[in-house]
Amino acid sequence: MAGGVIRAAEFFAGIGLVRTALEPLGVQVVWANDIKQAKFNAYRANYPDADKHFKVVDIRKVDAADLPPRIDLATSSFPCIDLSLAGNRLGLDGTQSGMFFEFARILEGMRQRPSVVLLENVHGFATSHGGKDIERAFVKLSELDYSLDVLAIDAKHFVPQSRPRMFIVGISKDKLPKSSHIGVPAPSDVRPPWVTALHKRHSSTCDMHYLDLPPLPEGPKDLNGVVDHDVPADAWWDAGRVDAFVGSLSPVQRSRFEALRDQDIISYRSAYRRTRQGVSMWELRRDAIAGCLRTTGGGSSKQALVELGMRREPRIRWMTPNEYARLMGADSYRLVAGTPNQQLFGFGDAVVVDVVRWIGQHYLIPVLASDKAGEG
């Protein structure tokens, strides 16, 4: 590391929540990119130095020479749409998720590659094209002299949102810390059986390692700490719209709705639209946390907040950008740029701050600190 500072490049930076997660741990983002101007605007509203290092550009137009020297850590939240089970499943052959190879191209061209890389994507990456896509990614990263580890973390361990994501950690083969292990890790909360199967399946063709990690925290069980109580009165839906919501519920959903309404306490549930047998209908989550936030674009992408209890008339409204921010662990994020829909889109397309900070604290920073000690 240069002068004891961890210098990072944030690929597919979005609104900058990787930076939000890692900066308190001593990481300095010295280069970032995204193709969306609206995301840059949100990033700059929170990080005024963005004009110096954030490039609004298609990654296909970025060359390794465009990056500053001495990058210690490169992070990549490349697009998930072609890998998601809710997407088109084109995998790494898709025009968006295929941007992984552009990230790899830039790494390959760097005179001095980062000691550590962190990639984030959906679980569907592991099964895309019968597992061939993740194999292609593993092989490419191994060719770039990285040893690989895989983590699977659901954000519900940190925030009241179910958001399962997988993370690939690559460490330069000559920088593996002494605390790393070679072989197949035992199943754990961060490496469930499907992750250990990846280690076993690919250990013969790629360099694989793992580090011991502490158990994940328990996580909140309801939305009470998320709800925005300062919304305008007209944000709540009128009686006709509430009746239409209730009328779309299935018998099972209606029973759940009425049980919550008749409780002696006020509780909150997230709700989302689903198409069942060609019919659009609303569904309440069975538990008291939010479903996975998504980019706004129709269908089930936007979540509603339902207030029930005390035998009162139910109240329903769309979730606010402030609530999305809290669900992403970005409570202090300044929402001063863009329209509400752009803000919802930015959070739906981002990483959860607490998850990345946990990985930074327990994995990335210790590895980079070990590297620094080795240089000394």
mmCIF file of C-alpha atoms in Angstrom:
data_model
loop_
_atom_site.group_PDB
_atom_site.id
_atom_site.type_symbol
_atom_site.label_atom_id
_atom_site.label_comp_id
_atom_site.label_asym_id
_atom_site.label_seq_id
_atom_site.Cartn_x
_atom_site.Cartn_y
_atom_site.Cartn_z
ATOM 1 C CA MET A 1 0.000 0.000 0.000
ATOM 2 C CA ALA A 2 1.161 3.487 -0.756
ATOM 3 C CA GLY A 3 2.121 5.376 2.374
ATOM 4 C CA GLY A 4 -0.133 3.241 4.577
ATOM 5 C CA VAL A 5 -3.303 4.358 2.758
ATOM 6 C CA ILE A 6 -5.495 1.736 1.093
ATOM 7 C CA ARG A 7 -6.166 3.081 -2.386
ATOM 8 C CA ALA A 8 -9.282 1.724 -4.056
ATOM 9 C CA ALA A 9 -10.915 1.781 -7.485
ATOM 10 C CA GLU A 10 -14.707 1.423 -7.421
ATOM 11 C CA PHE A 11 -15.966 -0.059 -10.709
ATOM 12 C CA PHE A 12 -19.722 0.209 -11.424
ATOM 13 C CA ALA A 13 -19.793 2.559 -8.445
ATOM 14 C CA GLY A 14 -23.442 3.563 -8.701
ATOM 15 C CA ILE A 15 -24.329 6.009 -5.947
ATOM 16 C CA GLY A 16 -21.183 5.123 -3.985
ATOM 17 C CA LEU A 17 -22.286 2.801 -1.205
ATOM 18 C CA VAL A 18 -19.089 0.732 -1.437
ATOM 19 C CA ARG A 19 -17.222 3.920 -0.594
ATOM 20 C CA THR A 20 -19.720 4.662 2.176
ATOM 21 C CA ALA A 21 -18.978 1.214 3.614
ATOM 22 C CA LEU A 22 -15.195 1.178 3.352
ATOM 23 C CA GLU A 23 -14.082 4.768 3.851
ATOM 24 C CA PRO A 24 -14.518 4.626 7.673
ATOM 25 C CA LEU A 25 -12.125 1.645 7.625
ATOM 26 C CA GLY A 26 -9.344 3.702 6.076
ATOM 27 C CA VAL A 27 -10.001 3.058 2.384
ATOM 28 C CA GLN A 28 -9.525 5.987 -0.002
ATOM 29 C CA VAL A 29 -11.393 5.766 -3.300
ATOM 30 C CA VAL A 30 -9.062 7.307 -5.895
ATOM 31 C CA TRP A 31 -10.999 6.280 -9.014
ATOM 32 C CA ALA A 32 -14.641 5.382 -9.666
ATOM 33 C CA ASN A 33 -16.907 4.956 -12.648
ATOM 34 C CA ASP A 34 -20.493 4.451 -13.696
ATOM 35 C CA ILE A 35 -22.380 4.974 -16.918
ATOM 36 C CA LYS A 36 -25.376 6.757 -15.338
ATOM 37 C CA GLN A 37 -25.209 10.525 -14.876
ATOM 38 C CA ALA A 38 -27.984 10.422 -12.250
ATOM 39 C CA LYS A 39 -25.922 8.065 -10.107
ATOM 40 C CA PHE A 40 -22.903 10.337 -10.381
ATOM 41 C CA ASN A 41 -25.056 13.263 -9.290
ATOM 42 C CA ALA A 42 -26.116 11.375 -6.148
ATOM 43 C CA TYR A 43 -22.510 10.315 -5.502
ATOM 44 C CA ARG A 44 -21.219 13.878 -5.844
ATOM 45 C CA ALA A 45 -23.925 15.201 -3.510
ATOM 46 C CA ASN A 46 -22.414 12.989 -0.813
ATOM 47 C CA TYR A 47 -18.770 13.121 -1.909
ATOM 48 C CA PRO A 48 -17.892 16.542 -3.348
ATOM 49 C CA ASP A 49 -14.454 15.300 -4.459
ATOM 50 C CA ALA A 50 -16.195 13.120 -7.077
ATOM 51 C CA ASP A 51 -15.318 15.597 -9.822
ATOM 52 C CA LYS A 52 -11.664 14.677 -9.341
ATOM 53 C CA HIS A 53 -11.929 10.911 -9.700
ATOM 54 C CA PHE A 54 -15.419 9.741 -10.789
ATOM 55 C CA LYS A 55 -15.702 9.062 -14.528
ATOM 56 C CA VAL A 56 -19.178 8.913 -16.072
ATOM 57 C CA VAL A 57 -18.257 6.601 -18.909
ATOM 58 C CA ASP A 58 -19.062 3.255 -20.483
ATOM 59 C CA ILE A 59 -16.511 0.844 -19.043
ATOM 60 C CA ARG A 60 -15.807 -0.406 -22.569
ATOM 61 C CA LYS A 61 -14.145 2.953 -23.188
ATOM 62 C CA VAL A 62 -11.892 2.712 -20.125
ATOM 63 C CA ASP A 63 -8.267 1.598 -20.488
ATOM 64 C CA ALA A 64 -5.991 0.449 -17.709
ATOM 65 C CA ALA A 65 -3.810 3.489 -18.364
ATOM 66 C CA ASP A 66 -6.750 5.727 -17.374
ATOM 67 C CA LEU A 67 -6.521 4.595 -13.755
ATOM 68 C CA PRO A 68 -4.132 6.183 -11.258
ATOM 69 C CA PRO A 69 -1.147 4.101 -10.119
ATOM 70 C CA ARG A 70 -0.896 1.950 -7.022
ATOM 71 C CA ILE A 71 -4.431 0.603 -6.631
ATOM 72 C CA ASP A 72 -4.576 -1.776 -3.661
ATOM 73 C CA LEU A 73 -8.240 -2.776 -3.878
ATOM 74 C CA ALA A 74 -10.618 -2.950 -6.842
ATOM 75 C CA THR A 75 -14.339 -3.468 -6.250
ATOM 76 C CA SER A 76 -16.822 -4.448 -8.944
ATOM 77 C CA SER A 77 -20.610 -4.580 -8.581
ATOM 78 C CA PHE A 78 -21.116 -5.419 -12.232
ATOM 79 C CA PRO A 79 -24.682 -5.624 -13.599
ATOM 80 C CA CYS A 80 -26.786 -8.569 -12.450
ATOM 81 C CA ILE A 81 -29.680 -8.409 -14.919
ATOM 82 C CA ASP A 82 -28.411 -11.237 -17.157
ATOM 83 C CA LEU A 83 -27.574 -13.424 -14.132
ATOM 84 C CA SER A 84 -30.612 -12.876 -11.932
ATOM 85 C CA LEU A 85 -33.283 -15.556 -11.716
ATOM 86 C CA ALA A 86 -35.735 -12.709 -12.333
ATOM 87 C CA GLY A 87 -33.807 -11.592 -15.414
ATOM 88 C CA ASN A 88 -33.231 -12.986 -18.881
ATOM 89 C CA ARG A 89 -30.541 -15.540 -17.849
ATOM 90 C CA LEU A 90 -28.254 -14.682 -20.767
ATOM 91 C CA GLY A 91 -25.441 -14.868 -18.237
ATOM 92 C CA LEU A 92 -21.998 -13.533 -19.070
ATOM 93 C CA ASP A 93 -22.990 -13.614 -22.742
ATOM 94 C CA GLY A 94 -25.473 -10.822 -22.007
ATOM 95 C CA THR A 95 -24.598 -7.255 -22.869
ATOM 96 C CA GLN A 96 -24.846 -6.104 -19.237
ATOM 97 C CA SER A 97 -23.517 -8.886 -17.006
ATOM 98 C CA GLY A 98 -20.885 -9.513 -19.678
ATOM 99 C CA MET A 99 -19.276 -6.296 -18.418
ATOM 100 C CA PHE A 100 -17.417 -8.607 -16.034
ATOM 101 C CA PHE A 101 -14.990 -9.232 -18.859
ATOM 102 C CA GLU A 102 -14.423 -5.494 -19.291
ATOM 103 C CA PHE A 103 -13.476 -5.302 -15.618
ATOM 104 C CA ALA A 104 -11.109 -8.236 -16.140
ATOM 105 C CA ARG A 105 -9.665 -6.613 -19.262
ATOM 106 C CA ILE A 106 -8.743 -3.494 -17.311
ATOM 107 C CA LEU A 107 -7.187 -5.546 -14.517
ATOM 108 C CA GLU A 108 -5.160 -7.456 -17.078
ATOM 109 C CA GLY A 109 -3.776 -4.254 -18.562
ATOM 110 C CA MET A 110 -2.632 -2.730 -15.268
ATOM 111 C CA ARG A 111 1.113 -2.604 -14.733
ATOM 112 C CA GLN A 112 0.570 -3.372 -11.055
ATOM 113 C CA ARG A 113 -2.666 -5.165 -10.330
ATOM 114 C CA PRO A 114 -4.585 -4.628 -7.079
ATOM 115 C CA SER A 115 -3.623 -6.985 -4.287
ATOM 116 C CA VAL A 116 -7.301 -7.637 -3.600
ATOM 117 C CA VAL A 117 -10.453 -7.576 -5.712
ATOM 118 C CA LEU A 118 -14.035 -7.790 -4.454
ATOM 119 C CA LEU A 119 -16.880 -8.701 -6.815
ATOM 120 C CA GLU A 120 -20.562 -8.626 -5.839
ATOM 121 C CA ASN A 121 -23.543 -10.146 -7.617
ATOM 122 C CA VAL A 122 -26.698 -12.213 -7.184
ATOM 123 C CA HIS A 123 -26.771 -15.902 -6.261
ATOM 124 C CA GLY A 124 -27.933 -16.643 -9.797
ATOM 125 C CA PHE A 125 -24.342 -16.112 -10.921
ATOM 126 C CA ALA A 126 -23.485 -19.501 -9.424
ATOM 127 C CA THR A 127 -26.066 -21.387 -11.520
ATOM 128 C CA SER A 128 -26.094 -19.331 -14.725
ATOM 129 C CA HIS A 129 -25.658 -21.610 -17.764
ATOM 130 C CA GLY A 130 -25.417 -24.618 -15.477
ATOM 131 C CA GLY A 131 -22.460 -23.170 -13.586
ATOM 132 C CA LYS A 132 -20.395 -22.466 -16.711
ATOM 133 C CA ASP A 133 -20.517 -18.703 -16.281
ATOM 134 C CA ILE A 134 -18.988 -18.649 -12.835
ATOM 135 C CA GLU A 135 -16.400 -21.154 -14.022
ATOM 136 C CA ARG A 136 -15.431 -18.746 -16.814
ATOM 137 C CA ALA A 137 -15.112 -15.933 -14.276
ATOM 138 C CA PHE A 138 -13.054 -18.062 -11.895
ATOM 139 C CA VAL A 139 -10.704 -19.168 -14.655
ATOM 140 C CA LYS A 140 -10.221 -15.603 -15.873
ATOM 141 C CA LEU A 141 -9.456 -14.279 -12.409
ATOM 142 C CA SER A 142 -7.077 -17.177 -11.788
ATOM 143 C CA GLU A 143 -5.273 -16.344 -15.034
ATOM 144 C CA LEU A 144 -4.782 -12.875 -13.569
ATOM 145 C CA ASP A 145 -2.981 -14.517 -10.621
ATOM 146 C CA TYR A 146 -5.767 -14.285 -8.059
ATOM 147 C CA SER A 147 -6.638 -16.942 -5.522
ATOM 148 C CA LEU A 148 -10.392 -16.974 -4.931
ATOM 149 C CA ASP A 149 -12.855 -17.252 -2.084
ATOM 150 C CA VAL A 150 -16.657 -17.052 -2.193
ATOM 151 C CA LEU A 151 -19.038 -15.704 0.431
ATOM 152 C CA ALA A 152 -22.843 -15.675 0.494
ATOM 153 C CA ILE A 153 -24.406 -13.097 2.794
ATOM 154 C CA ASP A 154 -28.033 -12.082 3.170
ATOM 155 C CA ALA A 155 -28.376 -8.449 4.232
ATOM 156 C CA LYS A 156 -31.089 -9.478 6.719
ATOM 157 C CA HIS A 157 -28.253 -10.172 9.164
ATOM 158 C CA PHE A 158 -27.660 -6.415 9.295
ATOM 159 C CA VAL A 159 -30.762 -4.566 8.072
ATOM 160 C CA PRO A 160 -34.464 -5.505 7.869
ATOM 161 C CA GLN A 161 -34.254 -6.460 4.201
ATOM 162 C CA SER A 162 -33.890 -9.903 2.635
ATOM 163 C CA ARG A 163 -31.149 -9.327 0.063
ATOM 164 C CA PRO A 164 -28.991 -12.414 -0.587
ATOM 165 C CA ARG A 165 -25.793 -11.680 -2.484
ATOM 166 C CA MET A 166 -22.617 -13.542 -3.302
ATOM 167 C CA PHE A 167 -19.161 -12.024 -3.072
ATOM 168 C CA ILE A 168 -15.987 -13.218 -4.741
ATOM 169 C CA VAL A 169 -12.768 -12.175 -3.025
ATOM 170 C CA GLY A 170 -9.607 -12.451 -5.077
ATOM 171 C CA ILE A 171 -6.183 -12.123 -3.465
ATOM 172 C CA SER A 172 -2.946 -11.984 -5.446
ATOM 173 C CA LYS A 173 -1.453 -15.444 -5.151
ATOM 174 C CA ASP A 174 1.817 -14.056 -3.833
ATOM 175 C CA LYS A 175 -0.046 -11.968 -1.208
ATOM 176 C CA LEU A 176 -2.087 -14.685 0.482
ATOM 177 C CA PRO A 177 -1.845 -14.108 4.247
ATOM 178 C CA LYS A 178 -0.549 -16.837 6.515
ATOM 179 C CA SER A 179 -4.018 -17.110 8.060
ATOM 180 C CA SER A 180 -5.544 -18.350 4.778
ATOM 181 C CA HIS A 181 -6.436 -22.005 4.245
ATOM 182 C CA ILE A 182 -6.223 -24.129 1.127
ATOM 183 C CA GLY A 183 -8.948 -26.725 0.619
ATOM 184 C CA VAL A 184 -12.703 -26.887 0.989
ATOM 185 C CA PRO A 185 -14.170 -24.879 3.884
ATOM 186 C CA ALA A 186 -16.709 -26.395 6.230
ATOM 187 C CA PRO A 187 -20.265 -25.101 5.702
ATOM 188 C CA SER A 188 -21.045 -21.993 7.739
ATOM 189 C CA ASP A 189 -23.408 -19.050 7.690
ATOM 190 C CA VAL A 190 -21.165 -17.196 5.199
ATOM 191 C CA ARG A 191 -20.341 -20.321 3.189
ATOM 192 C CA PRO A 192 -23.474 -22.475 2.926
ATOM 193 C CA PRO A 193 -23.221 -25.898 1.243
ATOM 194 C CA TRP A 194 -23.652 -24.520 -2.287
ATOM 195 C CA VAL A 195 -20.650 -22.251 -1.717
ATOM 196 C CA THR A 196 -18.485 -25.055 -0.350
ATOM 197 C CA ALA A 197 -19.521 -27.059 -3.429
ATOM 198 C CA LEU A 198 -18.111 -24.254 -5.604
ATOM 199 C CA HIS A 199 -14.829 -24.507 -3.740
ATOM 200 C CA LYS A 200 -14.728 -28.265 -4.226
ATOM 201 C CA ARG A 201 -15.748 -28.150 -7.896
ATOM 202 C CA HIS A 202 -13.238 -25.523 -8.954
ATOM 203 C CA SER A 203 -10.248 -26.217 -6.703
ATOM 204 C CA SER A 204 -8.665 -28.470 -9.347
ATOM 205 C CA THR A 205 -8.698 -25.802 -12.072
ATOM 206 C CA CYS A 206 -8.366 -22.572 -10.061
ATOM 207 C CA ASP A 207 -6.492 -21.423 -7.002
ATOM 208 C CA MET A 208 -9.015 -21.369 -4.152
ATOM 209 C CA HIS A 209 -8.555 -20.388 -0.519
ATOM 210 C CA TYR A 210 -10.658 -19.378 2.456
ATOM 211 C CA LEU A 211 -10.245 -17.362 5.635
ATOM 212 C CA ASP A 212 -11.855 -17.982 8.997
ATOM 213 C CA LEU A 213 -14.655 -15.505 9.648
ATOM 214 C CA PRO A 214 -16.844 -14.780 12.683
ATOM 215 C CA PRO A 215 -20.550 -15.654 12.704
ATOM 216 C CA LEU A 216 -22.910 -13.158 11.144
ATOM 217 C CA PRO A 217 -25.002 -11.035 13.523
ATOM 218 C CA GLU A 218 -28.651 -11.829 14.130
ATOM 219 C CA GLY A 219 -30.128 -8.765 12.452
ATOM 220 C CA PRO A 220 -33.342 -6.760 13.088
ATOM 221 C CA LYS A 221 -36.674 -8.534 12.914
ATOM 222 C CA ASP A 222 -39.045 -5.742 11.879
ATOM 223 C CA LEU A 223 -39.313 -2.442 10.039
ATOM 224 C CA ASN A 224 -39.836 -0.241 13.099
ATOM 225 C CA GLY A 225 -36.430 1.410 12.773
ATOM 226 C CA VAL A 226 -36.939 2.092 9.074
ATOM 227 C CA VAL A 227 -40.404 3.668 8.839
ATOM 228 C CA ASP A 228 -40.480 7.331 7.887
ATOM 229 C CA HIS A 229 -43.069 9.019 10.109
ATOM 230 C CA ASP A 230 -42.769 12.461 8.502
ATOM 231 C CA VAL A 231 -44.377 11.732 5.158
ATOM 232 C CA PRO A 232 -47.104 14.086 3.879
ATOM 233 C CA ALA A 233 -50.656 12.973 4.600
ATOM 234 C CA ASP A 234 -51.412 12.643 0.898
ATOM 235 C CA ALA A 235 -48.665 10.049 0.522
ATOM 236 C CA TRP A 236 -51.048 7.498 2.026
ATOM 237 C CA TRP A 237 -53.382 5.905 -0.504
ATOM 238 C CA ASP A 238 -57.038 6.881 -0.593
ATOM 239 C CA ALA A 239 -59.828 4.500 0.426
ATOM 240 C CA GLY A 240 -60.515 3.332 -3.121
ATOM 241 C CA ARG A 241 -56.920 2.360 -3.717
ATOM 242 C CA VAL A 242 -56.707 0.593 -0.353
ATOM 243 C CA ASP A 243 -59.891 -1.343 -1.191
ATOM 244 C CA ALA A 244 -58.377 -2.366 -4.534
ATOM 245 C CA PHE A 245 -55.238 -3.547 -2.695
ATOM 246 C CA VAL A 246 -57.250 -5.640 -0.254
ATOM 247 C CA GLY A 247 -59.460 -6.976 -3.039
ATOM 248 C CA SER A 248 -56.438 -8.317 -4.925
ATOM 249 C CA LEU A 249 -55.220 -10.420 -1.999
ATOM 250 C CA SER A 250 -55.496 -14.190 -2.221
ATOM 251 C CA PRO A 251 -57.418 -15.995 0.549
ATOM 252 C CA VAL A 252 -54.151 -16.829 2.314
ATOM 253 C CA GLN A 253 -52.945 -13.262 1.990
ATOM 254 C CA ARG A 254 -56.310 -11.894 3.155
ATOM 255 C CA SER A 255 -56.148 -14.060 6.273
ATOM 256 C CA ARG A 256 -52.620 -12.769 7.031
ATOM 257 C CA PHE A 257 -53.772 -9.184 6.453
ATOM 258 C CA GLU A 258 -56.783 -9.493 8.760
ATOM 259 C CA ALA A 259 -54.791 -11.183 11.542
ATOM 260 C CA LEU A 260 -52.322 -8.289 11.551
ATOM 261 C CA ARG A 261 -55.135 -5.730 11.453
ATOM 262 C CA ASP A 262 -56.781 -7.291 14.506
ATOM 263 C CA GLN A 263 -53.625 -7.323 16.662
ATOM 264 C CA ASP A 264 -53.408 -5.000 19.667
ATOM 265 C CA ILE A 265 -50.247 -3.362 18.346
ATOM 266 C CA ILE A 266 -49.369 -1.386 15.236
ATOM 267 C CA SER A 267 -47.085 -3.299 12.901
ATOM 268 C CA TYR A 268 -45.665 -2.726 9.455
ATOM 269 C CA ARG A 269 -45.325 -5.065 6.492
ATOM 270 C CA SER A 270 -43.817 -4.600 3.080
ATOM 271 C CA ALA A 271 -45.958 -5.579 0.120
ATOM 272 C CA TYR A 272 -45.199 -6.118 -3.533
ATOM 273 C CA ARG A 273 -47.103 -6.955 -6.672
ATOM 274 C CA ARG A 274 -46.887 -10.377 -8.233
ATOM 275 C CA THR A 275 -48.443 -11.841 -11.364
ATOM 276 C CA ARG A 276 -50.126 -15.147 -10.588
ATOM 277 C CA GLN A 277 -51.663 -17.032 -13.522
ATOM 278 C CA GLY A 278 -51.721 -13.825 -15.517
ATOM 279 C CA VAL A 279 -53.386 -11.776 -12.769
ATOM 280 C CA SER A 280 -51.618 -8.922 -10.951
ATOM 281 C CA MET A 281 -52.093 -9.135 -7.203
ATOM 282 C CA TRP A 282 -50.563 -7.805 -4.022
ATOM 283 C CA GLU A 283 -48.747 -9.970 -1.487
ATOM 284 C CA LEU A 284 -47.586 -9.259 2.058
ATOM 285 C CA ARG A 285 -44.304 -10.708 3.223
ATOM 286 C CA ARG A 286 -44.736 -13.507 5.692
ATOM 287 C CA ASP A 287 -42.082 -12.003 7.981
ATOM 288 C CA ALA A 288 -41.837 -8.409 9.167
ATOM 289 C CA ILE A 289 -38.866 -7.289 7.058
ATOM 290 C CA ALA A 290 -38.692 -5.920 3.525
ATOM 291 C CA GLY A 291 -38.196 -7.942 0.422
ATOM 292 C CA CYS A 292 -35.174 -7.350 -1.769
ATOM 293 C CA LEU A 293 -35.153 -3.788 -3.074
ATOM 294 C CA ARG A 294 -34.924 -3.612 -6.841
ATOM 295 C CA THR A 295 -34.441 -0.978 -9.467
ATOM 296 C CA THR A 296 -37.700 0.807 -10.182
ATOM 297 C CA GLY A 297 -39.214 -0.272 -13.432
ATOM 298 C CA GLY A 298 -42.682 -1.632 -12.836
ATOM 299 C CA GLY A 299 -44.015 -5.028 -11.804
ATOM 300 C CA SER A 300 -42.768 -6.019 -8.364
ATOM 301 C CA SER A 301 -39.922 -3.518 -8.391
ATOM 302 C CA LYS A 302 -41.466 -0.988 -5.979
ATOM 303 C CA GLN A 303 -42.482 -2.003 -2.490
ATOM 304 C CA ALA A 304 -45.394 -0.595 -0.541
ATOM 305 C CA LEU A 305 -45.530 -0.115 3.204
ATOM 306 C CA VAL A 306 -48.650 -1.404 4.985
ATOM 307 C CA GLU A 307 -49.565 -0.173 8.470
ATOM 308 C CA LEU A 308 -51.885 -2.540 10.346
ATOM 309 C CA GLY A 309 -53.170 -3.095 13.883
ATOM 310 C CA MET A 310 -55.429 -1.881 16.691
ATOM 311 C CA ARG A 311 -58.433 -2.801 14.485
ATOM 312 C CA ARG A 312 -57.983 0.503 12.689
ATOM 313 C CA GLU A 313 -58.436 1.153 9.021
ATOM 314 C CA PRO A 314 -55.251 0.013 7.278
ATOM 315 C CA ARG A 315 -52.910 2.602 5.784
ATOM 316 C CA ILE A 316 -50.820 1.910 2.681
ATOM 317 C CA ARG A 317 -48.293 3.941 0.700
ATOM 318 C CA TRP A 318 -45.172 3.510 -1.383
ATOM 319 C CA MET A 319 -41.908 3.280 0.517
ATOM 320 C CA THR A 320 -39.928 6.518 0.504
ATOM 321 C CA PRO A 321 -36.317 7.106 -0.595
ATOM 322 C CA ASN A 322 -35.434 7.665 3.074
ATOM 323 C CA GLU A 323 -36.789 4.208 3.918
ATOM 324 C CA TYR A 324 -34.852 2.689 1.025
ATOM 325 C CA ALA A 325 -31.704 4.399 2.318
ATOM 326 C CA ARG A 326 -32.183 2.929 5.798
ATOM 327 C CA LEU A 327 -32.853 -0.520 4.328
ATOM 328 C CA MET A 328 -29.504 -0.240 2.529
ATOM 329 C CA GLY A 329 -27.656 0.771 5.696
ATOM 330 C CA ALA A 330 -27.168 4.297 4.344
ATOM 331 C CA ASP A 331 -29.038 6.176 7.057
ATOM 332 C CA SER A 332 -26.947 9.342 6.731
ATOM 333 C CA TYR A 333 -26.920 9.397 2.928
ATOM 334 C CA ARG A 334 -27.930 12.830 1.644
ATOM 335 C CA LEU A 335 -30.949 12.645 -0.671
ATOM 336 C CA VAL A 336 -30.550 15.980 -2.408
ATOM 337 C CA ALA A 337 -29.934 14.914 -6.001
ATOM 338 C CA GLY A 338 -32.317 13.428 -8.535
ATOM 339 C CA THR A 339 -36.011 12.640 -8.559
ATOM 340 C CA PRO A 340 -37.544 10.252 -6.005
ATOM 341 C CA ASN A 341 -37.641 7.520 -8.676
ATOM 342 C CA GLN A 342 -33.954 8.061 -9.463
ATOM 343 C CA GLN A 343 -33.184 7.814 -5.761
ATOM 344 C CA LEU A 344 -35.158 4.561 -5.450
ATOM 345 C CA PHE A 345 -33.380 3.231 -8.545
ATOM 346 C CA GLY A 346 -29.977 4.118 -7.123
ATOM 347 C CA PHE A 347 -30.585 2.263 -3.870
ATOM 348 C CA GLY A 348 -32.196 -0.712 -5.587
ATOM 349 C CA ASP A 349 -29.050 -1.102 -7.677
ATOM 350 C CA ALA A 350 -26.563 -0.694 -4.804
ATOM 351 C CA VAL A 351 -24.809 -2.756 -2.144
ATOM 352 C CA VAL A 352 -25.851 -2.826 1.499
ATOM 353 C CA VAL A 353 -23.385 -0.700 3.435
ATOM 354 C CA ASP A 354 -23.301 -2.904 6.538
ATOM 355 C CA VAL A 355 -22.564 -6.066 4.548
ATOM 356 C CA VAL A 356 -19.620 -4.574 2.657
ATOM 357 C CA ARG A 357 -18.304 -2.954 5.832
ATOM 358 C CA TRP A 358 -18.445 -6.327 7.617
ATOM 359 C CA ILE A 359 -16.479 -7.928 4.769
ATOM 360 C CA GLY A 360 -14.043 -5.027 4.869
ATOM 361 C CA GLN A 361 -13.552 -5.218 8.610
ATOM 362 C CA HIS A 362 -13.175 -8.995 8.870
ATOM 363 C CA TYR A 363 -11.584 -9.843 5.531
ATOM 364 C CA LEU A 364 -10.320 -7.095 3.224
ATOM 365 C CA ILE A 365 -8.581 -4.825 5.711
ATOM 366 C CA PRO A 366 -6.795 -7.660 7.570
ATOM 367 C CA VAL A 367 -5.523 -9.064 4.251
ATOM 368 C CA LEU A 368 -4.320 -5.665 3.055
ATOM 369 C CA ALA A 369 -2.768 -4.955 6.451
ATOM 370 C CA SER A 370 -0.948 -8.293 6.232
ATOM 371 C CA ASP A 371 0.314 -7.263 2.809
ATOM 372 C CA LYS A 372 1.556 -3.978 4.259
ATOM 373 C CA ALA A 373 3.364 -5.786 7.080
ATOM 374 C CA GLY A 374 4.995 -8.050 4.505
ATOM 375 C CA GLU A 375 6.241 -5.025 2.576
ATOM 376 C CA GLY A 376 7.694 -3.614 5.747
#
